[in-house]
Short mmCIF file of C-alpha atoms and ligand atoms in Angstrom, two decimals:
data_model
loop_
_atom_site.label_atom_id
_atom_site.label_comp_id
_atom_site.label_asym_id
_atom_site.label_seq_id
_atom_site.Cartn_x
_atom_site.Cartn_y
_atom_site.Cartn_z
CA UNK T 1 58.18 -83.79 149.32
CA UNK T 2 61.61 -84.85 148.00
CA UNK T 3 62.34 -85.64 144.28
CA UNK T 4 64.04 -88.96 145.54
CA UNK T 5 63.73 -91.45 148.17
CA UNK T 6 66.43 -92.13 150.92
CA UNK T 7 69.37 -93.92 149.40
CA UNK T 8 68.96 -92.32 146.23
CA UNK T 9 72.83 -91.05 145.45
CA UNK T 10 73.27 -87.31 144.86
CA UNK T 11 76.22 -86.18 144.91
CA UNK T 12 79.22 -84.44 143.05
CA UNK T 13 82.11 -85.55 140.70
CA UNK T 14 85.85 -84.31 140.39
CA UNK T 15 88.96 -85.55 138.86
CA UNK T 16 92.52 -86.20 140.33
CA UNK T 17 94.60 -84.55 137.93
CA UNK T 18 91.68 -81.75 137.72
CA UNK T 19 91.70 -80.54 141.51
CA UNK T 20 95.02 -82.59 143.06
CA UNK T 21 97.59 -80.63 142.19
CA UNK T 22 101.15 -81.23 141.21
CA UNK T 23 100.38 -85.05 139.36
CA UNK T 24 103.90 -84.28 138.42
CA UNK T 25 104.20 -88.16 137.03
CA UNK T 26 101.29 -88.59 134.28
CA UNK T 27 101.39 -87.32 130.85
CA UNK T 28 99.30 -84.24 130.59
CA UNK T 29 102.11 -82.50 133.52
CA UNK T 30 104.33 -83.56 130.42
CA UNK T 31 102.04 -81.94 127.92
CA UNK T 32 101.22 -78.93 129.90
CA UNK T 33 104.68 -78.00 130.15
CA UNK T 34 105.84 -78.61 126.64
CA UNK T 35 107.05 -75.34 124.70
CA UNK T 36 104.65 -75.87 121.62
CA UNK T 37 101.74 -77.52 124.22
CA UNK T 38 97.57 -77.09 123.09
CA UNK T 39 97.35 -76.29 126.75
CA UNK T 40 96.22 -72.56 127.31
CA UNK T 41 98.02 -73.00 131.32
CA UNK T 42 99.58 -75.48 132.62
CA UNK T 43 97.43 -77.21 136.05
CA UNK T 44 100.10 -76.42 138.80
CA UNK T 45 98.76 -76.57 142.32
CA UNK T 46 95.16 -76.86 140.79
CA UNK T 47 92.68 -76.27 143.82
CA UNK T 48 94.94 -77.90 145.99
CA UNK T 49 92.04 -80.75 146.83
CA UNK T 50 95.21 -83.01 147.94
CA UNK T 51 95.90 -81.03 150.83
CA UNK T 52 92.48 -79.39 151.41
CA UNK T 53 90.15 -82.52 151.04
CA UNK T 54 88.85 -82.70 154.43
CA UNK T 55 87.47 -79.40 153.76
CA UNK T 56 85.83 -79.77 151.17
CA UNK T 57 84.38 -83.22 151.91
CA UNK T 58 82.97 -81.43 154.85
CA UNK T 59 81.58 -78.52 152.68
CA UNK T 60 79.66 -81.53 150.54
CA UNK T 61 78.35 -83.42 153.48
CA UNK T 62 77.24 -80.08 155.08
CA UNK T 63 75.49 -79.12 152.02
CA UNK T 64 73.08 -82.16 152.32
CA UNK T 65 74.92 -84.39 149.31
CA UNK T 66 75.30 -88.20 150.29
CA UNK T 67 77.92 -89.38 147.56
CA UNK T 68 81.38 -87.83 145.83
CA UNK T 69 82.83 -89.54 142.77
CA UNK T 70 86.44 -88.94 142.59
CA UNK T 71 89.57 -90.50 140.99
CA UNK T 72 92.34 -92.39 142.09
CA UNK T 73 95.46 -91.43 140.01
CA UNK T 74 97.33 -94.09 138.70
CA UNK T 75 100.30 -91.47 137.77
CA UNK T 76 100.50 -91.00 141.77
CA UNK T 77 99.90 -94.70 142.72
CA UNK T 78 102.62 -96.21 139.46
CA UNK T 79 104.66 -93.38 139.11
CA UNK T 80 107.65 -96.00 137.80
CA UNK T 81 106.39 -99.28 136.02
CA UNK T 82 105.97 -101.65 138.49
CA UNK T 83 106.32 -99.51 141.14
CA UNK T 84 103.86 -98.72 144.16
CA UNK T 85 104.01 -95.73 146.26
CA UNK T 86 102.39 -96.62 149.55
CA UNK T 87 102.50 -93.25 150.81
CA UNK T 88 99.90 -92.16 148.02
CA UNK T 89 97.92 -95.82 149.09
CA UNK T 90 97.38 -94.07 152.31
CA UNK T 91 96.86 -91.04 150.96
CA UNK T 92 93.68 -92.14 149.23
CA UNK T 93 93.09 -94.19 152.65
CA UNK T 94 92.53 -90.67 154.33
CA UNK T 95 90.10 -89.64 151.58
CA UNK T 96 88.12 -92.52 151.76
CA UNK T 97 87.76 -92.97 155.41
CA UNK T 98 87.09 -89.12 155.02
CA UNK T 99 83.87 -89.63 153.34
CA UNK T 100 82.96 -92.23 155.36
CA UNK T 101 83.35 -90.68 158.48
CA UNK T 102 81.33 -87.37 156.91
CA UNK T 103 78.22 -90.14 155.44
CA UNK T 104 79.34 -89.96 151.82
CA UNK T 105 79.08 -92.99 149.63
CA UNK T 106 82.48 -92.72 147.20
CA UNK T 107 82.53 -93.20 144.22
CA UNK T 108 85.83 -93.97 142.88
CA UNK T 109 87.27 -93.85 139.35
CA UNK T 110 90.33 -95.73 138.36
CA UNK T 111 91.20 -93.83 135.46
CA UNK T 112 90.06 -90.04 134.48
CA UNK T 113 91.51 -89.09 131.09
CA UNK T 114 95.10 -89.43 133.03
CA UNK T 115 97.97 -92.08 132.66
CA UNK T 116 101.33 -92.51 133.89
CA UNK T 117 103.98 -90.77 131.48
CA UNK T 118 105.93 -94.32 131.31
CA UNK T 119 102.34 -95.96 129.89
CA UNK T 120 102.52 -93.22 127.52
CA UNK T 121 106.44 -93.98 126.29
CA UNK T 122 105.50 -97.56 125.95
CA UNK T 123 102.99 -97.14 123.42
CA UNK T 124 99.77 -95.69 125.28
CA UNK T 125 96.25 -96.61 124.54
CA UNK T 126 97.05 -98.38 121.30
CA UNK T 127 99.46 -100.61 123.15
CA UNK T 128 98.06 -104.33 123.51
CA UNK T 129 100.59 -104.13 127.27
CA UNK T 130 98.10 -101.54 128.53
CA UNK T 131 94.90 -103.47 129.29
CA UNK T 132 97.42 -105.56 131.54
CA UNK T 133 99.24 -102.74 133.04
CA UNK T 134 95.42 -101.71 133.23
CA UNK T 135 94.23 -104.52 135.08
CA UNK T 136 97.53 -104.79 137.47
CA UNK T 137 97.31 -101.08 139.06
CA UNK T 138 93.16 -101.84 139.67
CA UNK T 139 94.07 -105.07 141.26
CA UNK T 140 96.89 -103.44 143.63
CA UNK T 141 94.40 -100.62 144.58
CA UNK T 142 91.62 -102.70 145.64
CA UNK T 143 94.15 -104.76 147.16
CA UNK T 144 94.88 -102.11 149.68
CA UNK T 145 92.06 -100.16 149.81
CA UNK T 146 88.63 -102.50 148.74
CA UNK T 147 87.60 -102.49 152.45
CA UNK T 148 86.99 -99.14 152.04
CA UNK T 149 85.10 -99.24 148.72
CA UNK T 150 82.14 -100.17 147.75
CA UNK T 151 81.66 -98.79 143.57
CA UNK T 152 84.30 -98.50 141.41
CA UNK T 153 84.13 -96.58 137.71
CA UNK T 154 86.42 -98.06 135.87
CA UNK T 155 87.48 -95.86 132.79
CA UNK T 156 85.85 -92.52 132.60
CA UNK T 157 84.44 -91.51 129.41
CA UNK T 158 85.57 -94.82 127.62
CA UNK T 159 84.29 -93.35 124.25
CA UNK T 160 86.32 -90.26 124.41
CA UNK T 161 89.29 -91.46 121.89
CA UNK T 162 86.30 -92.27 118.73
CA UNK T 163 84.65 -88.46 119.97
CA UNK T 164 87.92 -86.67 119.50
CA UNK T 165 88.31 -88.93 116.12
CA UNK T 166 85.20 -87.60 115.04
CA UNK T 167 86.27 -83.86 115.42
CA UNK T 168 89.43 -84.33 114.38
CA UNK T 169 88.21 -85.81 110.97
CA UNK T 170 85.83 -82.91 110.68
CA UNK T 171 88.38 -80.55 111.19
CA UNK T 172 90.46 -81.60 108.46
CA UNK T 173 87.54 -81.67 106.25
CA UNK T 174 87.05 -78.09 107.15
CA UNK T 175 90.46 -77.20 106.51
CA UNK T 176 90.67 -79.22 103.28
CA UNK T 177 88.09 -77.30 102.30
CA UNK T 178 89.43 -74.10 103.28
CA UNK T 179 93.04 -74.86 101.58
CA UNK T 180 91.00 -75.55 98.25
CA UNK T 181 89.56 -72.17 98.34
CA UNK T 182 92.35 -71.16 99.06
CA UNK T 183 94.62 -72.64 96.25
CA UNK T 184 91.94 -71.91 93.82
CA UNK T 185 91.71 -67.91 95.06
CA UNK T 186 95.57 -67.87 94.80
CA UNK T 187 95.91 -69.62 91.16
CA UNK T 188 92.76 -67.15 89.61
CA UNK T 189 95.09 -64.34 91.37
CA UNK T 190 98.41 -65.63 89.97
CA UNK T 191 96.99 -66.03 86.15
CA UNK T 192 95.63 -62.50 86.56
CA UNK T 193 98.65 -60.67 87.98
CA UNK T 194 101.02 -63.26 86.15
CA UNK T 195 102.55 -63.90 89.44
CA UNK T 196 105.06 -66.83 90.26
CA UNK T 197 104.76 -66.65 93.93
CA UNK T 198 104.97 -70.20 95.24
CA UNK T 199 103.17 -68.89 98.94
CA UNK T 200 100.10 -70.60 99.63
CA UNK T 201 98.79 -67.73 102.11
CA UNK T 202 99.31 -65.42 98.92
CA UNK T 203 97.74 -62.02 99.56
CA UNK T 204 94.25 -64.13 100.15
CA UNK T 205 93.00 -63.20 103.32
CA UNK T 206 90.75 -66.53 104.49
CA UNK T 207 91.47 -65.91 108.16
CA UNK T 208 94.15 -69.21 108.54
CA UNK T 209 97.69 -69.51 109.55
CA UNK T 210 98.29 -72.21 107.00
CA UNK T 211 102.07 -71.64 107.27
CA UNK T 212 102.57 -70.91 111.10
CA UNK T 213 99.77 -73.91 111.50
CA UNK T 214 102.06 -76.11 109.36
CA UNK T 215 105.02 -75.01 111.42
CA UNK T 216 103.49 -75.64 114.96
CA UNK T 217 102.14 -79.19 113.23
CA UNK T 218 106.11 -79.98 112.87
CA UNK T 219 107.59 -78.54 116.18
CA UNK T 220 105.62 -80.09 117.84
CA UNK T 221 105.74 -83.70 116.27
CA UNK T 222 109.41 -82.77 116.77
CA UNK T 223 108.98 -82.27 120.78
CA UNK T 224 106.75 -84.67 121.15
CA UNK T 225 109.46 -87.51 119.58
CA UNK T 226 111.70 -85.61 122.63
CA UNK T 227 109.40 -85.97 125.50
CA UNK T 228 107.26 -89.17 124.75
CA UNK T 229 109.60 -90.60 122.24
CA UNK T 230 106.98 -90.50 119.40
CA UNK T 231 105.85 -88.21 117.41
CA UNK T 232 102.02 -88.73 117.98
CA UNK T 233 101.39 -89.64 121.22
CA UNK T 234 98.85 -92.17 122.33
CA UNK T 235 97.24 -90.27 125.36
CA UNK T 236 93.74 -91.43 126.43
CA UNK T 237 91.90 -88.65 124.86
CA UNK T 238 94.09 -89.04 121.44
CA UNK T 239 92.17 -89.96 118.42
CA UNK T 240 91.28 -93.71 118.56
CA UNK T 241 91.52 -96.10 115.68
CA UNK T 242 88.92 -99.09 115.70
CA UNK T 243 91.32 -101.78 117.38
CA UNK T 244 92.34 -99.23 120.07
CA UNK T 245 88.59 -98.34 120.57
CA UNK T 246 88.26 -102.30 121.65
CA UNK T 247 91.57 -102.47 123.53
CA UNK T 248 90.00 -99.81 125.89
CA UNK T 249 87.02 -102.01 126.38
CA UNK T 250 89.31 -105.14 127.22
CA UNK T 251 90.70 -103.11 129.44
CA UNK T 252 87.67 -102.48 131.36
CA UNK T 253 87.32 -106.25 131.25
CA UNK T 254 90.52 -107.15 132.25
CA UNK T 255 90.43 -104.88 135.34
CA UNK T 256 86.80 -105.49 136.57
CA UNK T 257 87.82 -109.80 136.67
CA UNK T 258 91.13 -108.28 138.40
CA UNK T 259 89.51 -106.45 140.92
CA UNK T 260 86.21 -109.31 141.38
CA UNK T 261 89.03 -111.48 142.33
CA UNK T 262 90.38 -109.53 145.18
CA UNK T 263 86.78 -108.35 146.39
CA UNK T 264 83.78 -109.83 144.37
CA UNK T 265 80.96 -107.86 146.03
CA UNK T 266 82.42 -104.72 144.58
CA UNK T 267 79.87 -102.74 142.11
CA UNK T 268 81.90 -102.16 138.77
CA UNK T 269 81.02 -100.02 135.95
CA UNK T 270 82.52 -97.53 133.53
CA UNK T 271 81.18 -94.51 131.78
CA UNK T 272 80.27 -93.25 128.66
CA UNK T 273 80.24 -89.47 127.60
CA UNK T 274 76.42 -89.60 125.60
CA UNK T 275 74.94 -86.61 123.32
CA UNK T 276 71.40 -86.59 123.31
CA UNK T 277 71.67 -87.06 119.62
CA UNK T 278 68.54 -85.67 117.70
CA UNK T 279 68.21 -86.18 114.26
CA UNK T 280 66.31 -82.89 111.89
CA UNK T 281 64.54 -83.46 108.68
CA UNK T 282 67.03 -85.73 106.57
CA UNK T 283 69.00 -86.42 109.17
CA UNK T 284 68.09 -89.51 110.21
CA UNK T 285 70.41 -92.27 109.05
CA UNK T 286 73.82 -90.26 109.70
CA UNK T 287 72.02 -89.14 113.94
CA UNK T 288 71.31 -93.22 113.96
CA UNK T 289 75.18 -94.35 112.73
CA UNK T 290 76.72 -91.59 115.31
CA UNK T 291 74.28 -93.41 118.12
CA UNK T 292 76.23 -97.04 117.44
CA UNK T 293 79.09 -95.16 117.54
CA UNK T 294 79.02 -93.14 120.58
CA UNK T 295 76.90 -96.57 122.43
CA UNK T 296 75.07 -99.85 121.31
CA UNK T 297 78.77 -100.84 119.56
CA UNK T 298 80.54 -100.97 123.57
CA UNK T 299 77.41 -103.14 124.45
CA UNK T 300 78.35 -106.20 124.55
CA UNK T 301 81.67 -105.49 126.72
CA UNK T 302 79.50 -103.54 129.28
CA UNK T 303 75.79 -105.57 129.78
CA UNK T 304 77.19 -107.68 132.22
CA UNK T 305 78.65 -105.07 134.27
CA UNK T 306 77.16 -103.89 137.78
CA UNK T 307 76.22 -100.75 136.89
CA UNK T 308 76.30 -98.04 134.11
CA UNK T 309 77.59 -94.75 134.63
CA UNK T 310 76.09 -91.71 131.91
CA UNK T 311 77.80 -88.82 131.26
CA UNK T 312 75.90 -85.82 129.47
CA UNK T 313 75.89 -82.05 129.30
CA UNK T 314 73.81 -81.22 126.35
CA UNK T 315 71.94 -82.55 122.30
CA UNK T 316 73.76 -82.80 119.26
CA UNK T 317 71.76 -82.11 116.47
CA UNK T 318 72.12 -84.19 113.36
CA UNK T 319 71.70 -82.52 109.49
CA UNK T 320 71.96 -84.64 106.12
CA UNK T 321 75.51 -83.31 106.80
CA UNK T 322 76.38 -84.37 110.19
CA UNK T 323 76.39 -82.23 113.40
CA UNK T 324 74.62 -79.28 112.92
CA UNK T 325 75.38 -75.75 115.01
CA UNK T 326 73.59 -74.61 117.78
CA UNK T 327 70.03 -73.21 116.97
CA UNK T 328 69.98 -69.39 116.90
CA UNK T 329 68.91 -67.30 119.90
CA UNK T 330 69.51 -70.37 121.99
CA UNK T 331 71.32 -70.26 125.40
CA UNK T 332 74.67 -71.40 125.28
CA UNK T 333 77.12 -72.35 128.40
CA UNK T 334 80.76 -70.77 128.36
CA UNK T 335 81.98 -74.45 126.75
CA UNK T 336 79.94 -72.73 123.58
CA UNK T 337 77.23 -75.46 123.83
CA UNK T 338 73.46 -75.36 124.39
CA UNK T 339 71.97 -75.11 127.53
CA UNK T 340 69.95 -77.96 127.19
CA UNK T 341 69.01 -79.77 130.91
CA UNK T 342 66.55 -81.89 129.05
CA UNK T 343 69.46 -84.11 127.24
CA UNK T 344 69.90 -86.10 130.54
CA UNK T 345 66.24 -87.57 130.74
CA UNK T 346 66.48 -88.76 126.83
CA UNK T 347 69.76 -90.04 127.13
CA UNK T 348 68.72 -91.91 130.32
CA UNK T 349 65.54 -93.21 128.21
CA UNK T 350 67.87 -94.26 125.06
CA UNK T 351 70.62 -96.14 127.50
CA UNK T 352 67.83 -98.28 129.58
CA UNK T 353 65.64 -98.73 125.78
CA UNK T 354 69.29 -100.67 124.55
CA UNK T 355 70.19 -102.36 127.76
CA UNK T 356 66.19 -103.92 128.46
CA UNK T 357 66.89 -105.13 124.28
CA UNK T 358 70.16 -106.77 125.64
CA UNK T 359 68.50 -108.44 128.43
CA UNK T 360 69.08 -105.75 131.30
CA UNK T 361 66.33 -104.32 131.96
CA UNK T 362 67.72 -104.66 135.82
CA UNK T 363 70.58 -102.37 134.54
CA UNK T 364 71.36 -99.79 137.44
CA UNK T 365 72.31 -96.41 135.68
CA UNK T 366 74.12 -93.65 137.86
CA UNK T 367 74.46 -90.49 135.92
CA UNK T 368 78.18 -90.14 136.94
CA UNK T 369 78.53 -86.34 135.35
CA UNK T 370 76.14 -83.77 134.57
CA UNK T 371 76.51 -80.32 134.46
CA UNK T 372 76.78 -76.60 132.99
CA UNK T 373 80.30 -73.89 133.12
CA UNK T 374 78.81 -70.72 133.74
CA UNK T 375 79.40 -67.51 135.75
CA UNK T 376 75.45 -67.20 136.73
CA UNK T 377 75.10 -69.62 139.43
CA UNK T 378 71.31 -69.02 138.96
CA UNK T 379 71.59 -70.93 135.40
CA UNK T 380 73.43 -73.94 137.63
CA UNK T 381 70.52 -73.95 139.73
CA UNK T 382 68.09 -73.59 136.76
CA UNK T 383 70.12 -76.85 135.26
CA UNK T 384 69.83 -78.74 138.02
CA UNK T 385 66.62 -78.62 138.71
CA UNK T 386 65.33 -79.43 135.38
CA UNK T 387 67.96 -82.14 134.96
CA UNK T 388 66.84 -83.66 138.08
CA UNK T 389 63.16 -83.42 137.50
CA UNK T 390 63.95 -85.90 134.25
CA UNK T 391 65.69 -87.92 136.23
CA UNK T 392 62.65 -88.42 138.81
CA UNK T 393 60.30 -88.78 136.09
CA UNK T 394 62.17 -91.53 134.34
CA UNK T 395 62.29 -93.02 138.14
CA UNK T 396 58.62 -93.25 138.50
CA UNK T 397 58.39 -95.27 134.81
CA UNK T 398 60.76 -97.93 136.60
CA UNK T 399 63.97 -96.94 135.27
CA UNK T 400 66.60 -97.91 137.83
CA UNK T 401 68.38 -94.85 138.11
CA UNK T 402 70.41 -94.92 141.29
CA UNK T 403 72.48 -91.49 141.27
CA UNK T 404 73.27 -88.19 140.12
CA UNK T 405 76.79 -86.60 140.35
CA UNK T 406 76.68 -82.84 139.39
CA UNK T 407 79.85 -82.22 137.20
CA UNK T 408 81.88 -80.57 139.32
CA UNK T 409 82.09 -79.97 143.02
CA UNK T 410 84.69 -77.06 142.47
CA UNK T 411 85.26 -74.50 139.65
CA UNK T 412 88.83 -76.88 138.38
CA UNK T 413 91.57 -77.29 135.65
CA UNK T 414 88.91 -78.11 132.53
CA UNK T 415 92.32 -79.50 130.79
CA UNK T 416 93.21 -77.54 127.51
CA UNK T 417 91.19 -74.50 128.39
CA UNK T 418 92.77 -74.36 132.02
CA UNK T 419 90.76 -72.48 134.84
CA UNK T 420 88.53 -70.35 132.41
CA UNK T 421 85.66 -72.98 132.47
CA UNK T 422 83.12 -72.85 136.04
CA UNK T 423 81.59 -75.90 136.48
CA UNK T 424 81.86 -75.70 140.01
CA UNK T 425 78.94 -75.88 143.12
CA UNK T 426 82.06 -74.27 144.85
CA UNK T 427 84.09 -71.58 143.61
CA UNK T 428 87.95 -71.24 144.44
CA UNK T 429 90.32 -68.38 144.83
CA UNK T 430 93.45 -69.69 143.31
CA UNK T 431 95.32 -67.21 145.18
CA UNK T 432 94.60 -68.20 148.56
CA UNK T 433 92.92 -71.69 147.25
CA UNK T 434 89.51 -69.81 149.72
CA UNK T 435 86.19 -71.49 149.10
CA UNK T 436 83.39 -70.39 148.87
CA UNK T 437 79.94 -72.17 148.57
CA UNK T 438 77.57 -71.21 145.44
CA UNK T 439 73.78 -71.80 146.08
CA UNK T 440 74.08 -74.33 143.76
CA UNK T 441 75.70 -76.74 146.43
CA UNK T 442 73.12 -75.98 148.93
CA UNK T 443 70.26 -76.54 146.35
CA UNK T 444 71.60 -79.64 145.27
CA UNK T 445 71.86 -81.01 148.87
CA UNK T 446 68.50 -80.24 149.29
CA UNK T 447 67.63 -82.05 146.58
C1 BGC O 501 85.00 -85.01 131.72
C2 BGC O 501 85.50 -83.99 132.73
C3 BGC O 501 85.36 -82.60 132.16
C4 BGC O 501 83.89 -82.36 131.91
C5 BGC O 501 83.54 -80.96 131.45
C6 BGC O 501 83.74 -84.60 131.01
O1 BGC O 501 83.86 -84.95 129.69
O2 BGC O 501 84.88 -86.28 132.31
O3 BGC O 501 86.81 -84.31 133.07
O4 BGC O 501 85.92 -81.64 132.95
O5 BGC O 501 83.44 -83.26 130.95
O6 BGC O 501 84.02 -80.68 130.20
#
């Protein structure tokens, strides 16, 4: 008997700029190819999905899987303000009719982490001219291609800017802490040697680069004034303050009335990256502030939409102190998190708990992303299965769950860590851009 009944979405999930190729107009091209970049590689061809789509449509549809959730990129479609390229319009014409033609359902994201390099110049996701810009490129796509779709994600991982706050604030805790040691090691070894050495490093041996770190901080605010024409950046996934944390949201509102008017009957959602945030002993009241924060705060600018889509890979546990590390002896995936299927049926829970209090219980959740980079394709298929099994159990209690895209279809360019990271039900040579099926993809289609 099958975990689902017919209809059910199952199905995989890649990004443009991840598997295209050559997205030679948005700003992480810019940022891969900067001298002082984060980026370990820069994405290049990636796996060549632009010109090898057909194929690997086909390889999905083979499989057994009945949806693929893919991005449009607005750096391909914009790659000048105010200017359309209708040769990429019927580019993404082929891809859609493509699925059709092979009985996939798309799924199409509007924006995946992504922008256009000029949206970046002008003042990025901070920039009150975005949500419109936002709203303008959604409108032109559906324009053109609506006939062909039917849902439409429209900002992936809308919460991503307040995560990488998050981590970026405890990072500089850490290192304020570190530098305090630091100064105080340095001053205790100064009074005893009667030293006069001004060097913070010293002879103190705490395992940081404080001075190169310093250096890189300032070349690269330096480039960064060069190539964007400010020193900080406001990419999608930069740290978010409060008002930019809304602006995204306005301009998920913006673009879903935008794209209603052109076709009202299309399904509109967006998606949220969610921990399955447990709290420990003592615990309790920081695991319930980090749960506003990472959800209930973006409800109100999502209840009314047509769907939700959840993103989750793994649980965060929550100390007196905050995020806690992984328990010992557990299983971690090569992105140094737990192994931890079960997240995705609690996270499901949480979501439809908060929407039924808003007065959606109706609310259709697709679990948009879900899944593990490792190099035992057994583990995938281990994952899968148990992540799937939660989602068929919440299912039976009534929970209108309506997909479930495995995160990713092909091993891809996981952004700052480059190709290291093997999410993928397929895995690709880069040198001859071969594929080649993992029995992951066939167990998933016969899910
Ligand atoms: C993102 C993907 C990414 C995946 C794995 C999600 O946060 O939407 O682009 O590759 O996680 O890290």
């Amino acid at each position: 008997m099958s975990k689902f009944e017919q209809g059910f979405l199952i199905g995989a999930a890649t990004a443009a700029h991840q598997v295209e190729g050559n997205n030679i107009h948005s700003d992480y091209w810019a940022m891969e190819h900067m001298k002082y970049t984060n980026f370990n590689e820069p994405s290049l061809d990636a796996v060549d999905h632009y010109n090898r789509y057909e194929e690997d449509i086909r390889m999905m549809s083979e499989a057994g899987l009945n949806a693929y959730r893919f991005s449009i990129e607005w750096a391909r479609i914009e790659p000048v303000e105010g200017q359309y390229d209708e040769t990429e319009i019927a580019h993404y014409r082929k891809v859609l009719e493509c699925c059709r033609e092979n009985g996939i359902e798309p799924i199409v994201t509007m924006h995946h982490f992504t922008s256009p390099k000029w949206l970046i110049d002008n003042g990025g996701w901070e920039a009150e001219a975005t949500v419109d810009a936002f709203a303008k490129y959604c409108k032109y796509v559906v324009e053109q291609l609506g006939d062909l779709m039917h849902y439409v994600v429209t900002i992936n991982e809308a919460n991503m800017g307040l995560q990488v706050k998050a981590i970026a604030e405890r990072y500089k805790r850490q290192m304020m802490a570190k530098m305090q040691q630091m100064m105080a090691m340095q001053a205790s070894m100064n009074a005893g040697a009667g030293s006069q050495s001004g060097n913070m490093e010293g002879t103190a041996q705490i395992g940081m680069n404080f001075n190169s770190m310093m250096e890189n901080m300032k070349n690269q605010q330096a480039e960064n004034e060069d190539v964007f024409g400010v020193a900080e950046p406001q990419t999608f996934v930069s740290a978010r303050t409060e008002a930019g944390d809304i602006l995204v949201m306005r301009a998920h509102q913006a673009a879903k009335a935008a794209m209603k008017e052109v076709k009202p009957e299309l399904l509109i959602g967006l998606s949220l990256s969610l921990h399955d945030i447990q709290a420990v002993e003592g615990g309790e009241e920081v695991a319930a502030k980090e749960w506003v924060e990472e959800f209930t705060h973006y409800l109100p600018y999502i209840k009314e939409d047509d769907f939700f889509g959840l993103q989750n890979y793994t649980r965060s546990l929550i100390g007196a102190d905050g995020i806690m590390p992984v328990p010992e002896g557990a299983e971690v995936t090569q992105m140094d998190y737990e192994f931890y299927p079960e997240a995705l049926e609690h996270v499901i829970r949480r979501a439809d708990e908060e929407f039924k209090n808003a007065g959606r219980a109706d609310m259709p959740i697709m679990v948009t992303e879900n899944g593990i980079a490792t190099s035992d394709d057994s583990r995938r298929v281990a994952f899968i299965e148990k992540a799937t099994d939660g989602v068929a159990t919440c299912k039976k209690d009534g929970i209108p769950v309506i997909g479930y895209m495995y995160w990713s279809l092909m091993d891809n360019f996981e952004w700052q860590k480059g190709y290291s990271m093997t999410f993928g039900l397929i895995e690709v040579d880069r040198m001859t851009q071969k594929r080649i099926a993992k029995p992951s993809l066939g167990f998933l289609g016969n899910i």
